C-alpha cells in the first residue's frame, strides 16, 4: 500500500482506533437511552401504584392496619375443620388478608384487599375474598373486629355469617 497505511484500515475491528469509531459511540448512546427510558418507566409505574406483582407481599411500614390486628389467627369448628387467617400491613386496595380453610372435603386459600381506612382500632373492612388456591367459591366482603377478650371476629359484611378467631399459638 503506497499511501503509508497498513492493510488494516479505519473502522476495522483490529484497526488503530480499537473499533470505537462513530458506530461504537452511537451504540453506546442508544444503550444509555434504553436504560434511562426503562428506569423512568419503572418510576412512573411505581408512582401510579403498579409495577409490583399481586402475589408479592412487601410490608408497608406506613400501612393502615392497626397493630392489634396484625399476625396469625386460627379458628377451629367441630366438623368444619380449621381456618387460618393472616393479617398483614397495607393500604387501601392492597392485599392485607390471607385465609386458608382446611376440612375433610376441601383445602382452599383466599386473599382480600383493604377496602377503606379503618378507625383508630378498627374495624377493618376487606373486600370479597378471591380464591388463590383450590376449587372454592369466593367469599363475601368482611368486617373484622377485635373483641375485648383479644379474639378476632370476622363477619360477612351483610351479616350472614361470622367466625371467631384466636391468635395462633395462644399469643395475645
PDB file of C-alpha atoms in Angstrom:
ATOM      1  CA  UNK A   1       0.000   0.000   0.000  1.00  0.00           C
ATOM      2  CA  UNK A   2       1.720   3.045  -1.287  1.00  0.00           C
ATOM      3  CA  UNK A   3      -0.152   5.578   0.880  1.00  0.00           C
ATOM      4  CA  UNK A   4       1.780   4.598   4.012  1.00  0.00           C
ATOM      5  CA  UNK A   5      -1.203   2.962   5.732  1.00  0.00           C
ATOM      6  CA  UNK A   6      -1.239  -0.569   6.923  1.00  0.00           C
ATOM      7  CA  UNK A   7      -3.591  -3.115   5.337  1.00  0.00           C
ATOM      8  CA  UNK A   8      -5.738  -2.787   8.467  1.00  0.00           C
ATOM      9  CA  UNK A   9      -7.905   0.257   7.725  1.00  0.00           C
ATOM     10  CA  UNK A  10     -10.054   2.525   9.767  1.00  0.00           C
ATOM     11  CA  UNK A  11     -13.206   1.023  11.227  1.00  0.00           C
ATOM     12  CA  UNK A  12     -11.809  -2.492  11.055  1.00  0.00           C
ATOM     13  CA  UNK A  13     -12.016  -4.351  14.420  1.00  0.00           C
ATOM     14  CA  UNK A  14      -8.254  -4.627  14.512  1.00  0.00           C
ATOM     15  CA  UNK A  15      -7.736  -1.068  13.322  1.00  0.00           C
ATOM     16  CA  UNK A  16      -5.853   1.662  15.077  1.00  0.00           C
ATOM     17  CA  UNK A  17      -8.985   3.218  16.625  1.00  0.00           C
ATOM     18  CA  UNK A  18      -9.849  -0.021  18.504  1.00  0.00           C
ATOM     19  CA  UNK A  19     -13.257  -0.246  16.833  1.00  0.00           C
ATOM     20  CA  UNK A  20     -14.577   2.665  18.902  1.00  0.00           C
ATOM     21  CA  UNK A  21     -15.415   4.842  15.978  1.00  0.00           C
ATOM     22  CA  UNK A  22     -18.641   6.607  15.239  1.00  0.00           C
ATOM     23  CA  UNK A  23     -20.710   3.372  15.264  1.00  0.00           C
ATOM     24  CA  UNK A  24     -19.462   2.428  18.717  1.00  0.00           C
ATOM     25  CA  UNK A  25     -20.314   5.862  20.109  1.00  0.00           C
ATOM     26  CA  UNK A  26     -23.813   5.786  18.611  1.00  0.00           C
ATOM     27  CA  UNK A  27     -24.395   2.306  20.001  1.00  0.00           C
ATOM     28  CA  UNK A  28     -23.260   3.431  23.456  1.00  0.00           C
ATOM     29  CA  UNK A  29     -25.642   6.402  23.378  1.00  0.00           C
ATOM     30  CA  UNK A  30     -28.559   4.176  22.281  1.00  0.00           C
ATOM     31  CA  UNK A  31     -27.912   1.677  25.086  1.00  0.00           C
ATOM     32  CA  UNK A  32     -27.800   4.553  27.582  1.00  0.00           C
ATOM     33  CA  UNK A  33     -31.144   5.883  26.309  1.00  0.00           C
ATOM     34  CA  UNK A  34     -32.782   2.455  26.595  1.00  0.00           C
ATOM     35  CA  UNK A  35     -31.581   2.111  30.213  1.00  0.00           C
ATOM     36  CA  UNK A  36     -32.736   5.628  31.045  1.00  0.00           C
ATOM     37  CA  UNK A  37     -36.184   5.122  29.499  1.00  0.00           C
ATOM     38  CA  UNK A  38     -36.595   1.773  31.270  1.00  0.00           C
ATOM     39  CA  UNK A  39     -35.750   3.316  34.632  1.00  0.00           C
ATOM     40  CA  UNK A  40     -38.095   6.238  34.005  1.00  0.00           C
ATOM     41  CA  UNK A  41     -40.931   3.868  33.081  1.00  0.00           C
ATOM     42  CA  UNK A  42     -40.385   1.876  36.266  1.00  0.00           C
ATOM     43  CA  UNK A  43     -40.548   5.039  38.392  1.00  0.00           C
ATOM     44  CA  UNK A  44     -43.795   6.129  36.693  1.00  0.00           C
ATOM     45  CA  UNK A  45     -45.349   2.660  37.152  1.00  0.00           C
ATOM     46  CA  UNK A  46     -44.431   2.555  40.845  1.00  0.00           C
ATOM     47  CA  UNK A  47     -45.760   6.075  41.432  1.00  0.00           C
ATOM     48  CA  UNK A  48     -49.076   5.007  39.915  1.00  0.00           C
ATOM     49  CA  UNK A  49     -49.274   2.023  42.252  1.00  0.00           C
ATOM     50  CA  UNK A  50     -48.301  -0.549  39.637  1.00  0.00           C
ATOM     51  CA  UNK A  51     -45.206  -2.488  38.958  1.00  0.00           C
ATOM     52  CA  UNK A  52     -45.485  -4.888  41.894  1.00  0.00           C
ATOM     53  CA  UNK A  53     -46.935  -8.344  41.467  1.00  0.00           C
ATOM     54  CA  UNK A  54     -50.222  -9.142  43.224  1.00  0.00           C
ATOM     55  CA  UNK A  55     -48.540 -12.121  44.770  1.00  0.00           C
ATOM     56  CA  UNK A  56     -45.695 -10.132  46.229  1.00  0.00           C
ATOM     57  CA  UNK A  57     -46.069  -9.301  49.890  1.00  0.00           C
ATOM     58  CA  UNK A  58     -43.946  -6.306  50.717  1.00  0.00           C
ATOM     59  CA  UNK A  59     -44.513  -4.989  54.247  1.00  0.00           C
ATOM     60  CA  UNK A  60     -45.567  -1.364  54.181  1.00  0.00           C
ATOM     61  CA  UNK A  61     -44.364   0.457  57.304  1.00  0.00           C
ATOM     62  CA  UNK A  62     -46.838   3.257  56.556  1.00  0.00           C
ATOM     63  CA  UNK A  63     -49.770   0.839  56.201  1.00  0.00           C
ATOM     64  CA  UNK A  64     -53.207   1.421  57.658  1.00  0.00           C
ATOM     65  CA  UNK A  65     -53.885  -1.832  59.528  1.00  0.00           C
ATOM     66  CA  UNK A  66     -53.863  -1.224  63.308  1.00  0.00           C
ATOM     67  CA  UNK A  67     -51.161  -3.178  65.149  1.00  0.00           C
ATOM     68  CA  UNK A  68     -53.639  -5.273  67.153  1.00  0.00           C
ATOM     69  CA  UNK A  69     -54.981  -6.938  64.004  1.00  0.00           C
ATOM     70  CA  UNK A  70     -51.610  -7.963  62.577  1.00  0.00           C
ATOM     71  CA  UNK A  71     -50.459 -11.561  62.718  1.00  0.00           C
ATOM     72  CA  UNK A  72     -51.816 -15.070  62.514  1.00  0.00           C
ATOM     73  CA  UNK A  73     -55.220 -16.158  63.748  1.00  0.00           C
ATOM     74  CA  UNK A  74     -56.912 -19.564  63.881  1.00  0.00           C
ATOM     75  CA  UNK A  75     -60.449 -20.877  64.240  1.00  0.00           C
ATOM     76  CA  UNK A  76     -61.464 -24.493  64.755  1.00  0.00           C
ATOM     77  CA  UNK A  77     -65.020 -25.619  64.483  1.00  0.00           C
ATOM     78  CA  UNK A  78     -66.365 -29.096  65.162  1.00  0.00           C
ATOM     79  CA  UNK A  79     -66.872 -30.739  61.792  1.00  0.00           C
ATOM     80  CA  UNK A  80     -65.835 -27.580  59.915  1.00  0.00           C
ATOM     81  CA  UNK A  81     -62.061 -28.053  60.078  1.00  0.00           C
ATOM     82  CA  UNK A  82     -59.514 -25.288  60.572  1.00  0.00           C
ATOM     83  CA  UNK A  83     -59.361 -21.734  59.297  1.00  0.00           C
ATOM     84  CA  UNK A  84     -56.029 -19.932  59.422  1.00  0.00           C
ATOM     85  CA  UNK A  85     -56.220 -16.209  58.817  1.00  0.00           C
ATOM     86  CA  UNK A  86     -53.195 -13.926  58.436  1.00  0.00           C
ATOM     87  CA  UNK A  87     -53.427 -10.146  58.526  1.00  0.00           C
ATOM     88  CA  UNK A  88     -50.566  -8.074  57.205  1.00  0.00           C
ATOM     89  CA  UNK A  89     -49.859  -4.401  56.783  1.00  0.00           C
ATOM     90  CA  UNK A  90     -51.130  -2.493  53.760  1.00  0.00           C
ATOM     91  CA  UNK A  91     -53.072   0.392  52.325  1.00  0.00           C
ATOM     92  CA  UNK A  92     -56.465   0.655  50.671  1.00  0.00           C
ATOM     93  CA  UNK A  93     -56.538  -1.603  47.610  1.00  0.00           C
ATOM     94  CA  UNK A  94     -53.653  -3.788  48.797  1.00  0.00           C
ATOM     95  CA  UNK A  95     -53.998  -7.386  49.938  1.00  0.00           C
ATOM     96  CA  UNK A  96     -53.928  -7.496  53.725  1.00  0.00           C
ATOM     97  CA  UNK A  97     -55.791 -10.750  54.450  1.00  0.00           C
ATOM     98  CA  UNK A  98     -54.975 -14.313  53.544  1.00  0.00           C
ATOM     99  CA  UNK A  99     -57.130 -17.202  54.663  1.00  0.00           C
ATOM    100  CA  UNK A 100     -56.607 -20.965  54.413  1.00  0.00           C
ATOM    101  CA  UNK A 101     -59.552 -23.301  55.016  1.00  0.00           C
ATOM    102  CA  UNK A 102     -58.848 -26.981  55.653  1.00  0.00           C
ATOM    103  CA  UNK A 103     -61.555 -29.501  56.341  1.00  0.00           C
ATOM    104  CA  UNK A 104     -62.347 -33.073  55.357  1.00  0.00           C
ATOM    105  CA  UNK A 105     -63.750 -32.028  51.973  1.00  0.00           C
ATOM    106  CA  UNK A 106     -61.507 -29.199  50.813  1.00  0.00           C
ATOM    107  CA  UNK A 107     -58.367 -27.143  51.043  1.00  0.00           C
ATOM    108  CA  UNK A 108     -58.787 -23.578  49.833  1.00  0.00           C
ATOM    109  CA  UNK A 109     -56.798 -20.381  50.078  1.00  0.00           C
ATOM    110  CA  UNK A 110     -58.192 -16.871  49.771  1.00  0.00           C
ATOM    111  CA  UNK A 111     -56.870 -13.297  49.752  1.00  0.00           C
ATOM    112  CA  UNK A 112     -58.662  -9.976  50.270  1.00  0.00           C
ATOM    113  CA  UNK A 113     -57.815  -6.280  49.955  1.00  0.00           C
ATOM    114  CA  UNK A 114     -58.380  -3.474  52.432  1.00  0.00           C
ATOM    115  CA  UNK A 115     -61.486  -1.559  51.309  1.00  0.00           C
ATOM    116  CA  UNK A 116     -61.155   1.651  53.318  1.00  0.00           C
ATOM    117  CA  UNK A 117     -59.063   3.185  56.082  1.00  0.00           C
ATOM    118  CA  UNK A 118     -60.130   1.827  59.485  1.00  0.00           C
ATOM    119  CA  UNK A 119     -60.861   3.943  62.530  1.00  0.00           C
ATOM    120  CA  UNK A 120     -58.243   4.051  65.301  1.00  0.00           C
ATOM    121  CA  UNK A 121     -58.701   0.437  66.412  1.00  0.00           C
ATOM    122  CA  UNK A 122     -60.871  -0.797  63.547  1.00  0.00           C
ATOM    123  CA  UNK A 123     -62.991  -2.358  62.433  1.00  0.00           C
ATOM    124  CA  UNK A 124     -61.234  -3.490  59.255  1.00  0.00           C
ATOM    125  CA  UNK A 125     -63.305  -3.764  56.118  1.00  0.00           C
ATOM    126  CA  UNK A 126     -61.917  -6.081  53.467  1.00  0.00           C
ATOM    127  CA  UNK A 127     -63.232  -6.847  50.014  1.00  0.00           C
ATOM    128  CA  UNK A 128     -64.510 -10.111  48.631  1.00  0.00           C
ATOM    129  CA  UNK A 129     -62.010 -12.891  49.277  1.00  0.00           C
ATOM    130  CA  UNK A 130     -60.565 -14.077  45.960  1.00  0.00           C
ATOM    131  CA  UNK A 131     -59.737 -17.767  45.676  1.00  0.00           C
ATOM    132  CA  UNK A 132     -55.971 -18.176  45.275  1.00  0.00           C
ATOM    133  CA  UNK A 133     -55.868 -21.985  45.553  1.00  0.00           C
ATOM    134  CA  UNK A 134     -58.445 -24.779  45.446  1.00  0.00           C
ATOM    135  CA  UNK A 135     -61.886 -25.077  43.915  1.00  0.00           C
ATOM    136  CA  UNK A 136     -63.952 -22.950  46.225  1.00  0.00           C
ATOM    137  CA  UNK A 137     -66.368 -20.069  45.936  1.00  0.00           C
ATOM    138  CA  UNK A 138     -65.077 -16.540  46.517  1.00  0.00           C
ATOM    139  CA  UNK A 139     -66.006 -15.113  49.902  1.00  0.00           C
ATOM    140  CA  UNK A 140     -68.137 -12.048  50.550  1.00  0.00           C
ATOM    141  CA  UNK A 141     -66.660  -8.773  51.800  1.00  0.00           C
ATOM    142  CA  UNK A 142     -65.949  -8.967  55.529  1.00  0.00           C
ATOM    143  CA  UNK A 143     -65.751  -6.791  58.602  1.00  0.00           C
ATOM    144  CA  UNK A 144     -63.062  -7.718  61.136  1.00  0.00           C
ATOM    145  CA  UNK A 145     -63.372  -6.555  64.734  1.00  0.00           C
ATOM    146  CA  UNK A 146     -61.085  -7.045  67.734  1.00  0.00           C
ATOM    147  CA  UNK A 147     -63.101  -8.317  70.681  1.00  0.00           C
ATOM    148  CA  UNK A 148     -62.459  -7.175  74.284  1.00  0.00           C
ATOM    149  CA  UNK A 149     -61.100 -10.652  75.182  1.00  0.00           C
ATOM    150  CA  UNK A 150     -58.394 -10.411  72.472  1.00  0.00           C
ATOM    151  CA  UNK A 151     -60.100 -12.606  69.889  1.00  0.00           C
ATOM    152  CA  UNK A 152     -60.943 -11.523  66.338  1.00  0.00           C
ATOM    153  CA  UNK A 153     -64.417 -11.645  64.828  1.00  0.00           C
ATOM    154  CA  UNK A 154     -64.747 -11.925  61.043  1.00  0.00           C
ATOM    155  CA  UNK A 155     -68.272 -11.297  59.843  1.00  0.00           C
ATOM    156  CA  UNK A 156     -69.738 -11.160  56.349  1.00  0.00           C
ATOM    157  CA  UNK A 157     -70.461  -7.526  55.511  1.00  0.00           C
ATOM    158  CA  UNK A 158     -74.119  -8.473  55.086  1.00  0.00           C
ATOM    159  CA  UNK A 159     -74.184 -10.169  58.493  1.00  0.00           C
ATOM    160  CA  UNK A 160     -74.882 -13.622  57.027  1.00  0.00           C
ATOM    161  CA  UNK A 161     -72.150 -15.453  58.945  1.00  0.00           C
ATOM    162  CA  UNK A 162     -69.360 -14.968  61.442  1.00  0.00           C
ATOM    163  CA  UNK A 163     -66.259 -16.786  62.652  1.00  0.00           C
ATOM    164  CA  UNK A 164     -64.328 -16.089  65.863  1.00  0.00           C
ATOM    165  CA  UNK A 165     -60.535 -16.481  65.689  1.00  0.00           C
ATOM    166  CA  UNK A 166     -57.857 -16.759  68.373  1.00  0.00           C
ATOM    167  CA  UNK A 167     -54.224 -15.791  67.955  1.00  0.00           C
ATOM    168  CA  UNK A 168     -52.210 -18.752  66.678  1.00  0.00           C
ATOM    169  CA  UNK A 169     -50.082 -20.435  69.332  1.00  0.00           C
ATOM    170  CA  UNK A 170     -52.041 -18.765  72.140  1.00  0.00           C
ATOM    171  CA  UNK A 171     -50.227 -15.432  71.718  1.00  0.00           C
ATOM    172  CA  UNK A 172     -52.250 -12.432  72.575  1.00  0.00           C
TER     173      UNK A 172
END
